[in-house]
Amino acid sequence: EAVLQDIERLGPDLVVMAGDFAFGGPWPGECIDLVRSRGIPAVRGNTDEFLVEVATGGTQPAQVDDPRLRHLENPAMAERYRWCAEQLSREQVEYLASLPLRYAVPAPTGAVLVVVHATPWSAHPVVPPNAPREQLEELLERSGGAALAYGHIHLQVRWELDGRLVVAVGSVGLPFDGDQQAAYTVLEWNGERWGVTFRRVAYPVEQTIEALRSSGMPGAELQVRVLETARPPGT
């Protein structure tokens, strides 16, 4: 809500949600409904795929090849996914399942901005903040865009590659850079190229922590720790 209020003050032409709607917080269904009520287009994240897998009893499995990236192999995480899936309606699950992997934003000159959660071909691979140039070039080539924006790593990073752009946009709910403020990114076409502005928005983190502790979520204290430290689990 705080980020949406900040966005309203800026008045952008378009808002795109880069995936991971519902896992890890105390209000999974409410988060989905809030974004949808604003008519915000979205792409699907890795946690969205795992939620659909759990909610459908495995009939719609997450499309992940690397077993190390399968959250459901971790019993504690699987319990949290089950709890989260139980909070969602069938219609909300169907919505998550319907989300595309990519969303293209055109520019007047044809310099398309492509929004994904992780990569244009999968919601699961990790593109780290120290990604080699070859990995970034593959992202751009396979996206078909002049710029690519992605989430997944919960950090804000930008790379320039011969006039093209790759941006990690950060995380609203679970930033991993030590700053509790919600993180999102504004991309603006200036007539020649895409520009980037990283934004941070303060919100009442303690209120979310209290809601987590009273939510009944298994392993809620682990999620509380992530919110308190703004760092990945186990760090």
PDB file of C-alpha atoms in Angstrom:
ATOM      1  CA  GLU A   1       0.000   0.000   0.000  1.00  0.00           C
ATOM      2  CA  ALA A   2       2.826   2.431   0.802  1.00  0.00           C
ATOM      3  CA  VAL A   3       4.505   1.738  -2.532  1.00  0.00           C
ATOM      4  CA  LEU A   4       1.249   2.134  -4.437  1.00  0.00           C
ATOM      5  CA  GLN A   5       0.728   5.503  -2.754  1.00  0.00           C
ATOM      6  CA  ASP A   6       4.238   6.554  -3.788  1.00  0.00           C
ATOM      7  CA  ILE A   7       3.562   5.395  -7.342  1.00  0.00           C
ATOM      8  CA  GLU A   8       0.328   7.389  -7.450  1.00  0.00           C
ATOM      9  CA  ARG A   9       2.266  10.528  -6.534  1.00  0.00           C
ATOM     10  CA  LEU A  10       4.663   9.915  -9.430  1.00  0.00           C
ATOM     11  CA  GLY A  11       1.868   9.219 -11.914  1.00  0.00           C
ATOM     12  CA  PRO A  12       3.600   6.778 -14.297  1.00  0.00           C
ATOM     13  CA  ASP A  13       2.006   5.662 -17.552  1.00  0.00           C
ATOM     14  CA  LEU A  14       2.210   1.998 -16.570  1.00  0.00           C
ATOM     15  CA  VAL A  15       2.899  -0.159 -13.511  1.00  0.00           C
ATOM     16  CA  VAL A  16       4.033  -3.788 -13.909  1.00  0.00           C
ATOM     17  CA  MET A  17       4.289  -6.340 -11.109  1.00  0.00           C
ATOM     18  CA  ALA A  18       7.383  -8.550 -11.562  1.00  0.00           C
ATOM     19  CA  GLY A  19       6.072 -11.649  -9.786  1.00  0.00           C
ATOM     20  CA  ASP A  20       6.105 -13.291  -6.346  1.00  0.00           C
ATOM     21  CA  PHE A  21       2.729 -12.063  -5.141  1.00  0.00           C
ATOM     22  CA  ALA A  22       1.877 -14.038  -2.091  1.00  0.00           C
ATOM     23  CA  PHE A  23       4.543 -16.197  -0.435  1.00  0.00           C
ATOM     24  CA  GLY A  24       6.301 -15.112   2.747  1.00  0.00           C
ATOM     25  CA  GLY A  25       3.879 -12.596   4.189  1.00  0.00           C
ATOM     26  CA  PRO A  26       0.788 -12.679   6.401  1.00  0.00           C
ATOM     27  CA  TRP A  27      -1.703 -11.484   3.752  1.00  0.00           C
ATOM     28  CA  PRO A  28      -1.216 -13.614   0.612  1.00  0.00           C
ATOM     29  CA  GLY A  29      -4.727 -13.352  -0.796  1.00  0.00           C
ATOM     30  CA  GLU A  30      -5.048  -9.689   0.061  1.00  0.00           C
ATOM     31  CA  CYS A  31      -1.826  -8.886  -1.796  1.00  0.00           C
ATOM     32  CA  ILE A  32      -3.099 -10.580  -4.938  1.00  0.00           C
ATOM     33  CA  ASP A  33      -6.431  -8.768  -4.716  1.00  0.00           C
ATOM     34  CA  LEU A  34      -4.808  -5.383  -4.120  1.00  0.00           C
ATOM     35  CA  VAL A  35      -2.630  -5.572  -7.217  1.00  0.00           C
ATOM     36  CA  ARG A  36      -5.467  -6.878  -9.352  1.00  0.00           C
ATOM     37  CA  SER A  37      -7.857  -4.192  -8.120  1.00  0.00           C
ATOM     38  CA  ARG A  38      -5.522  -1.578  -9.593  1.00  0.00           C
ATOM     39  CA  GLY A  39      -5.492  -3.289 -12.988  1.00  0.00           C
ATOM     40  CA  ILE A  40      -1.740  -3.837 -12.774  1.00  0.00           C
ATOM     41  CA  PRO A  41      -0.366  -6.356 -15.292  1.00  0.00           C
ATOM     42  CA  ALA A  42       2.001  -8.945 -13.874  1.00  0.00           C
ATOM     43  CA  VAL A  43       4.373 -11.777 -14.674  1.00  0.00           C
ATOM     44  CA  ARG A  44       4.669 -14.943 -12.638  1.00  0.00           C
ATOM     45  CA  GLY A  45       7.438 -15.534 -10.138  1.00  0.00           C
ATOM     46  CA  ASN A  46       9.023 -18.725  -8.909  1.00  0.00           C
ATOM     47  CA  THR A  47       7.040 -18.670  -5.660  1.00  0.00           C
ATOM     48  CA  ASP A  48       3.840 -18.190  -7.658  1.00  0.00           C
ATOM     49  CA  GLU A  49       4.637 -21.395  -9.563  1.00  0.00           C
ATOM     50  CA  PHE A  50       5.319 -23.314  -6.349  1.00  0.00           C
ATOM     51  CA  LEU A  51       2.061 -22.066  -4.845  1.00  0.00           C
ATOM     52  CA  VAL A  52       0.144 -23.259  -7.895  1.00  0.00           C
ATOM     53  CA  GLU A  53       1.866 -26.647  -7.666  1.00  0.00           C
ATOM     54  CA  VAL A  54       0.888 -27.035  -4.015  1.00  0.00           C
ATOM     55  CA  ALA A  55      -2.650 -25.710  -4.465  1.00  0.00           C
ATOM     56  CA  THR A  56      -3.335 -28.043  -7.409  1.00  0.00           C
ATOM     57  CA  GLY A  57      -1.914 -31.121  -5.726  1.00  0.00           C
ATOM     58  CA  GLY A  58       0.960 -31.251  -8.184  1.00  0.00           C
ATOM     59  CA  THR A  59      -1.166 -31.304 -11.332  1.00  0.00           C
ATOM     60  CA  GLN A  60       0.405 -27.987 -12.408  1.00  0.00           C
ATOM     61  CA  PRO A  61       4.041 -28.389 -11.312  1.00  0.00           C
ATOM     62  CA  ALA A  62       6.549 -25.562 -11.193  1.00  0.00           C
ATOM     63  CA  GLN A  63       8.724 -25.461 -14.298  1.00  0.00           C
ATOM     64  CA  VAL A  64      12.126 -25.718 -12.631  1.00  0.00           C
ATOM     65  CA  ASP A  65      14.987 -27.861 -13.926  1.00  0.00           C
ATOM     66  CA  ASP A  66      17.635 -27.317 -11.254  1.00  0.00           C
ATOM     67  CA  PRO A  67      16.726 -29.399  -8.170  1.00  0.00           C
ATOM     68  CA  ARG A  68      18.604 -26.917  -5.974  1.00  0.00           C
ATOM     69  CA  LEU A  69      15.954 -24.328  -6.836  1.00  0.00           C
ATOM     70  CA  ARG A  70      12.988 -26.501  -5.878  1.00  0.00           C
ATOM     71  CA  HIS A  71      11.698 -24.866  -2.708  1.00  0.00           C
ATOM     72  CA  LEU A  72       9.294 -27.724  -2.054  1.00  0.00           C
ATOM     73  CA  GLU A  73      12.177 -30.138  -1.417  1.00  0.00           C
ATOM     74  CA  ASN A  74      12.791 -28.231   1.821  1.00  0.00           C
ATOM     75  CA  PRO A  75      10.228 -29.571   4.347  1.00  0.00           C
ATOM     76  CA  ALA A  76      10.051 -26.314   6.310  1.00  0.00           C
ATOM     77  CA  MET A  77       9.478 -24.249   3.167  1.00  0.00           C
ATOM     78  CA  ALA A  78       6.956 -26.776   1.892  1.00  0.00           C
ATOM     79  CA  GLU A  79       4.959 -26.274   5.097  1.00  0.00           C
ATOM     80  CA  ARG A  80       4.921 -22.518   4.567  1.00  0.00           C
ATOM     81  CA  TYR A  81       3.809 -22.995   0.967  1.00  0.00           C
ATOM     82  CA  ARG A  82       0.976 -25.260   2.109  1.00  0.00           C
ATOM     83  CA  TRP A  83      -0.167 -22.672   4.627  1.00  0.00           C
ATOM     84  CA  CYS A  84      -0.042 -19.928   2.017  1.00  0.00           C
ATOM     85  CA  ALA A  85      -1.922 -21.995  -0.559  1.00  0.00           C
ATOM     86  CA  GLU A  86      -4.655 -22.632   2.007  1.00  0.00           C
ATOM     87  CA  GLN A  87      -5.209 -18.873   2.289  1.00  0.00           C
ATOM     88  CA  LEU A  88      -5.952 -18.535  -1.442  1.00  0.00           C
ATOM     89  CA  SER A  89      -9.210 -19.069  -3.276  1.00  0.00           C
ATOM     90  CA  ARG A  90      -9.400 -21.308  -6.315  1.00  0.00           C
ATOM     91  CA  GLU A  91      -9.860 -18.225  -8.479  1.00  0.00           C
ATOM     92  CA  GLN A  92      -6.710 -16.624  -7.048  1.00  0.00           C
ATOM     93  CA  VAL A  93      -4.733 -19.795  -7.758  1.00  0.00           C
ATOM     94  CA  GLU A  94      -6.069 -19.856 -11.320  1.00  0.00           C
ATOM     95  CA  TYR A  95      -5.001 -16.243 -11.703  1.00  0.00           C
ATOM     96  CA  LEU A  96      -1.438 -17.044 -10.598  1.00  0.00           C
ATOM     97  CA  ALA A  97      -1.342 -19.996 -12.988  1.00  0.00           C
ATOM     98  CA  SER A  98      -2.448 -17.776 -15.883  1.00  0.00           C
ATOM     99  CA  LEU A  99       0.338 -15.225 -15.520  1.00  0.00           C
ATOM    100  CA  PRO A 100       2.874 -14.993 -18.373  1.00  0.00           C
ATOM    101  CA  LEU A 101       6.645 -15.246 -18.012  1.00  0.00           C
ATOM    102  CA  ARG A 102       7.288 -11.891 -19.693  1.00  0.00           C
ATOM    103  CA  TYR A 103       5.590  -8.553 -20.285  1.00  0.00           C
ATOM    104  CA  ALA A 104       6.758  -6.260 -23.076  1.00  0.00           C
ATOM    105  CA  VAL A 105       6.547  -2.468 -22.809  1.00  0.00           C
ATOM    106  CA  PRO A 106       7.046  -0.750 -26.191  1.00  0.00           C
ATOM    107  CA  ALA A 107       8.896   2.501 -26.763  1.00  0.00           C
ATOM    108  CA  PRO A 108       8.266   4.833 -29.738  1.00  0.00           C
ATOM    109  CA  THR A 109      11.493   3.786 -31.485  1.00  0.00           C
ATOM    110  CA  GLY A 110      10.876   0.084 -30.953  1.00  0.00           C
ATOM    111  CA  ALA A 111      13.275  -0.146 -28.000  1.00  0.00           C
ATOM    112  CA  VAL A 112      11.159  -2.619 -26.057  1.00  0.00           C
ATOM    113  CA  LEU A 113      11.447  -2.963 -22.276  1.00  0.00           C
ATOM    114  CA  VAL A 114      10.836  -6.562 -21.199  1.00  0.00           C
ATOM    115  CA  VAL A 115       9.764  -7.318 -17.625  1.00  0.00           C
ATOM    116  CA  VAL A 116      10.353 -10.810 -16.192  1.00  0.00           C
ATOM    117  CA  HIS A 117      10.698 -12.314 -12.753  1.00  0.00           C
ATOM    118  CA  ALA A 118      14.029 -14.089 -13.275  1.00  0.00           C
ATOM    119  CA  THR A 119      14.683 -14.735 -16.985  1.00  0.00           C
ATOM    120  CA  PRO A 120      12.599 -14.649 -20.178  1.00  0.00           C
ATOM    121  CA  TRP A 121      12.526 -18.465 -20.294  1.00  0.00           C
ATOM    122  CA  SER A 122      12.027 -19.419 -16.636  1.00  0.00           C
ATOM    123  CA  ALA A 123      10.987 -17.863 -13.318  1.00  0.00           C
ATOM    124  CA  HIS A 124      13.669 -19.771 -11.399  1.00  0.00           C
ATOM    125  CA  PRO A 125      17.317 -19.190 -12.525  1.00  0.00           C
ATOM    126  CA  VAL A 126      19.348 -16.738 -10.461  1.00  0.00           C
ATOM    127  CA  VAL A 127      21.035 -13.774 -12.157  1.00  0.00           C
ATOM    128  CA  PRO A 128      23.248 -12.517  -9.308  1.00  0.00           C
ATOM    129  CA  PRO A 129      24.446  -8.955  -8.714  1.00  0.00           C
ATOM    130  CA  ASN A 130      27.906 -10.000  -9.965  1.00  0.00           C
ATOM    131  CA  ALA A 131      26.542 -11.670 -13.096  1.00  0.00           C
ATOM    132  CA  PRO A 132      29.083 -11.998 -15.928  1.00  0.00           C
ATOM    133  CA  ARG A 133      28.549 -10.018 -19.096  1.00  0.00           C
ATOM    134  CA  GLU A 134      27.813 -13.194 -21.056  1.00  0.00           C
ATOM    135  CA  GLN A 135      24.843 -13.996 -18.818  1.00  0.00           C
ATOM    136  CA  LEU A 136      23.451 -10.481 -19.150  1.00  0.00           C
ATOM    137  CA  GLU A 137      23.841 -10.536 -22.925  1.00  0.00           C
ATOM    138  CA  GLU A 138      21.944 -13.830 -23.084  1.00  0.00           C
ATOM    139  CA  LEU A 139      19.111 -12.261 -21.085  1.00  0.00           C
ATOM    140  CA  LEU A 140      18.826  -9.386 -23.541  1.00  0.00           C
ATOM    141  CA  GLU A 141      19.151 -11.538 -26.636  1.00  0.00           C
ATOM    142  CA  ARG A 142      16.527 -14.043 -25.528  1.00  0.00           C
ATOM    143  CA  SER A 143      14.188 -11.287 -24.335  1.00  0.00           C
ATOM    144  CA  GLY A 144      14.207  -9.499 -27.668  1.00  0.00           C
ATOM    145  CA  GLY A 145      14.311  -6.160 -25.852  1.00  0.00           C
ATOM    146  CA  ALA A 146      16.593  -3.154 -25.606  1.00  0.00           C
ATOM    147  CA  ALA A 147      16.113  -3.264 -21.835  1.00  0.00           C
ATOM    148  CA  LEU A 148      15.226  -6.020 -19.401  1.00  0.00           C
ATOM    149  CA  ALA A 149      13.914  -5.604 -15.858  1.00  0.00           C
ATOM    150  CA  TYR A 150      13.743  -8.506 -13.412  1.00  0.00           C
ATOM    151  CA  GLY A 151      13.160  -9.210  -9.730  1.00  0.00           C
ATOM    152  CA  HIS A 152      13.965 -12.543  -8.045  1.00  0.00           C
ATOM    153  CA  ILE A 153      17.217 -11.569  -6.282  1.00  0.00           C
ATOM    154  CA  HIS A 154      15.536  -8.964  -4.031  1.00  0.00           C
ATOM    155  CA  LEU A 155      18.251  -6.386  -4.812  1.00  0.00           C
ATOM    156  CA  GLN A 156      18.500  -3.239  -6.923  1.00  0.00           C
ATOM    157  CA  VAL A 157      21.277  -3.408  -9.528  1.00  0.00           C
ATOM    158  CA  ARG A 158      21.760  -1.947 -13.001  1.00  0.00           C
ATOM    159  CA  TRP A 159      24.058  -2.823 -15.889  1.00  0.00           C
ATOM    160  CA  GLU A 160      24.733  -0.946 -19.139  1.00  0.00           C
ATOM    161  CA  LEU A 161      25.765  -3.055 -22.136  1.00  0.00           C
ATOM    162  CA  ASP A 162      26.551  -1.009 -25.241  1.00  0.00           C
ATOM    163  CA  GLY A 163      23.491   1.175 -24.855  1.00  0.00           C
ATOM    164  CA  ARG A 164      21.264  -1.647 -23.661  1.00  0.00           C
ATOM    165  CA  LEU A 165      20.089  -2.053 -20.091  1.00  0.00           C
ATOM    166  CA  VAL A 166      19.550  -4.825 -17.548  1.00  0.00           C
ATOM    167  CA  VAL A 167      17.992  -3.875 -14.198  1.00  0.00           C
ATOM    168  CA  ALA A 168      17.273  -5.843 -11.042  1.00  0.00           C
ATOM    169  CA  VAL A 169      14.318  -3.919  -9.651  1.00  0.00           C
ATOM    170  CA  GLY A 170      14.400  -4.905  -5.957  1.00  0.00           C
ATOM    171  CA  SER A 171      11.631  -6.237  -3.723  1.00  0.00           C
ATOM    172  CA  VAL A 172       8.671  -4.472  -2.164  1.00  0.00           C
ATOM    173  CA  GLY A 173       8.020  -6.985   0.602  1.00  0.00           C
ATOM    174  CA  LEU A 174      11.364  -8.702   1.240  1.00  0.00           C
ATOM    175  CA  PRO A 175      14.404  -6.583   0.335  1.00  0.00           C
ATOM    176  CA  PHE A 176      17.733  -8.355   0.898  1.00  0.00           C
ATOM    177  CA  ASP A 177      20.158  -5.410   1.084  1.00  0.00           C
ATOM    178  CA  GLY A 178      19.867  -4.617   4.798  1.00  0.00           C
ATOM    179  CA  ASP A 179      17.391  -1.757   4.285  1.00  0.00           C
ATOM    180  CA  GLN A 180      13.870  -2.524   5.528  1.00  0.00           C
ATOM    181  CA  GLN A 181      12.261   0.019   3.215  1.00  0.00           C
ATOM    182  CA  ALA A 182      10.255  -1.378   0.321  1.00  0.00           C
ATOM    183  CA  ALA A 183      12.197  -1.237  -2.945  1.00  0.00           C
ATOM    184  CA  TYR A 184      10.902  -0.681  -6.458  1.00  0.00           C
ATOM    185  CA  THR A 185      12.205   0.818  -9.682  1.00  0.00           C
ATOM    186  CA  VAL A 186      11.041   3.444 -12.163  1.00  0.00           C
ATOM    187  CA  LEU A 187      12.107   3.077 -15.798  1.00  0.00           C
ATOM    188  CA  GLU A 188      11.554   6.057 -18.069  1.00  0.00           C
ATOM    189  CA  TRP A 189      11.983   6.408 -21.820  1.00  0.00           C
ATOM    190  CA  ASN A 190      13.769   9.702 -22.557  1.00  0.00           C
ATOM    191  CA  GLY A 191      13.424   9.601 -26.323  1.00  0.00           C
ATOM    192  CA  GLU A 192      16.703   7.775 -26.860  1.00  0.00           C
ATOM    193  CA  ARG A 193      17.054   5.147 -24.157  1.00  0.00           C
ATOM    194  CA  TRP A 194      15.590   3.792 -20.931  1.00  0.00           C
ATOM    195  CA  GLY A 195      16.618   5.554 -17.730  1.00  0.00           C
ATOM    196  CA  VAL A 196      16.503   4.058 -14.243  1.00  0.00           C
ATOM    197  CA  THR A 197      15.547   5.465 -10.842  1.00  0.00           C
ATOM    198  CA  PHE A 198      15.665   3.235  -7.775  1.00  0.00           C
ATOM    199  CA  ARG A 199      13.100   4.123  -5.133  1.00  0.00           C
ATOM    200  CA  ARG A 200      12.693   3.182  -1.463  1.00  0.00           C
ATOM    201  CA  VAL A 201       9.542   3.630   0.586  1.00  0.00           C
ATOM    202  CA  ALA A 202       9.215   3.347   4.359  1.00  0.00           C
ATOM    203  CA  TYR A 203       6.281   1.360   5.719  1.00  0.00           C
ATOM    204  CA  PRO A 204       5.286   0.011   9.170  1.00  0.00           C
ATOM    205  CA  VAL A 205       7.442  -3.141   9.222  1.00  0.00           C
ATOM    206  CA  GLU A 206       6.561  -3.864  12.861  1.00  0.00           C
ATOM    207  CA  GLN A 207       2.883  -4.101  11.935  1.00  0.00           C
ATOM    208  CA  THR A 208       3.729  -6.763   9.353  1.00  0.00           C
ATOM    209  CA  ILE A 209       5.879  -8.622  11.880  1.00  0.00           C
ATOM    210  CA  GLU A 210       3.040  -8.644  14.404  1.00  0.00           C
ATOM    211  CA  ALA A 211       0.664  -9.954  11.750  1.00  0.00           C
ATOM    212  CA  LEU A 212       3.129 -12.704  10.818  1.00  0.00           C
ATOM    213  CA  ARG A 213       3.439 -13.851  14.418  1.00  0.00           C
ATOM    214  CA  SER A 214      -0.323 -14.100  14.796  1.00  0.00           C
ATOM    215  CA  SER A 215      -1.003 -15.559  11.350  1.00  0.00           C
ATOM    216  CA  GLY A 216      -0.502 -19.229  12.118  1.00  0.00           C
ATOM    217  CA  MET A 217       2.121 -19.561   9.383  1.00  0.00           C
ATOM    218  CA  PRO A 218       4.537 -22.448  10.111  1.00  0.00           C
ATOM    219  CA  GLY A 219       8.042 -21.106  10.624  1.00  0.00           C
ATOM    220  CA  ALA A 220       6.792 -17.551  10.948  1.00  0.00           C
ATOM    221  CA  GLU A 221       9.814 -16.567  13.042  1.00  0.00           C
ATOM    222  CA  LEU A 222      12.105 -17.237  10.084  1.00  0.00           C
ATOM    223  CA  GLN A 223      10.100 -14.791   7.993  1.00  0.00           C
ATOM    224  CA  VAL A 224      10.148 -12.337  10.896  1.00  0.00           C
ATOM    225  CA  ARG A 225      13.936 -12.540  10.935  1.00  0.00           C
ATOM    226  CA  VAL A 226      14.065 -11.756   7.226  1.00  0.00           C
ATOM    227  CA  LEU A 227      11.887  -8.686   7.742  1.00  0.00           C
ATOM    228  CA  GLU A 228      13.885  -7.531  10.761  1.00  0.00           C
ATOM    229  CA  THR A 229      17.264  -7.831   9.051  1.00  0.00           C
ATOM    230  CA  ALA A 230      16.255  -7.254   5.422  1.00  0.00           C
ATOM    231  CA  ARG A 231      18.627 -10.098   4.591  1.00  0.00           C
ATOM    232  CA  PRO A 232      18.104 -13.552   3.025  1.00  0.00           C
ATOM    233  CA  PRO A 233      17.202 -16.439   5.330  1.00  0.00           C
ATOM    234  CA  GLY A 234      20.190 -17.910   7.118  1.00  0.00           C
ATOM    235  CA  THR A 235      22.408 -14.839   6.824  1.00  0.00           C
TER     236      THR A 235
END
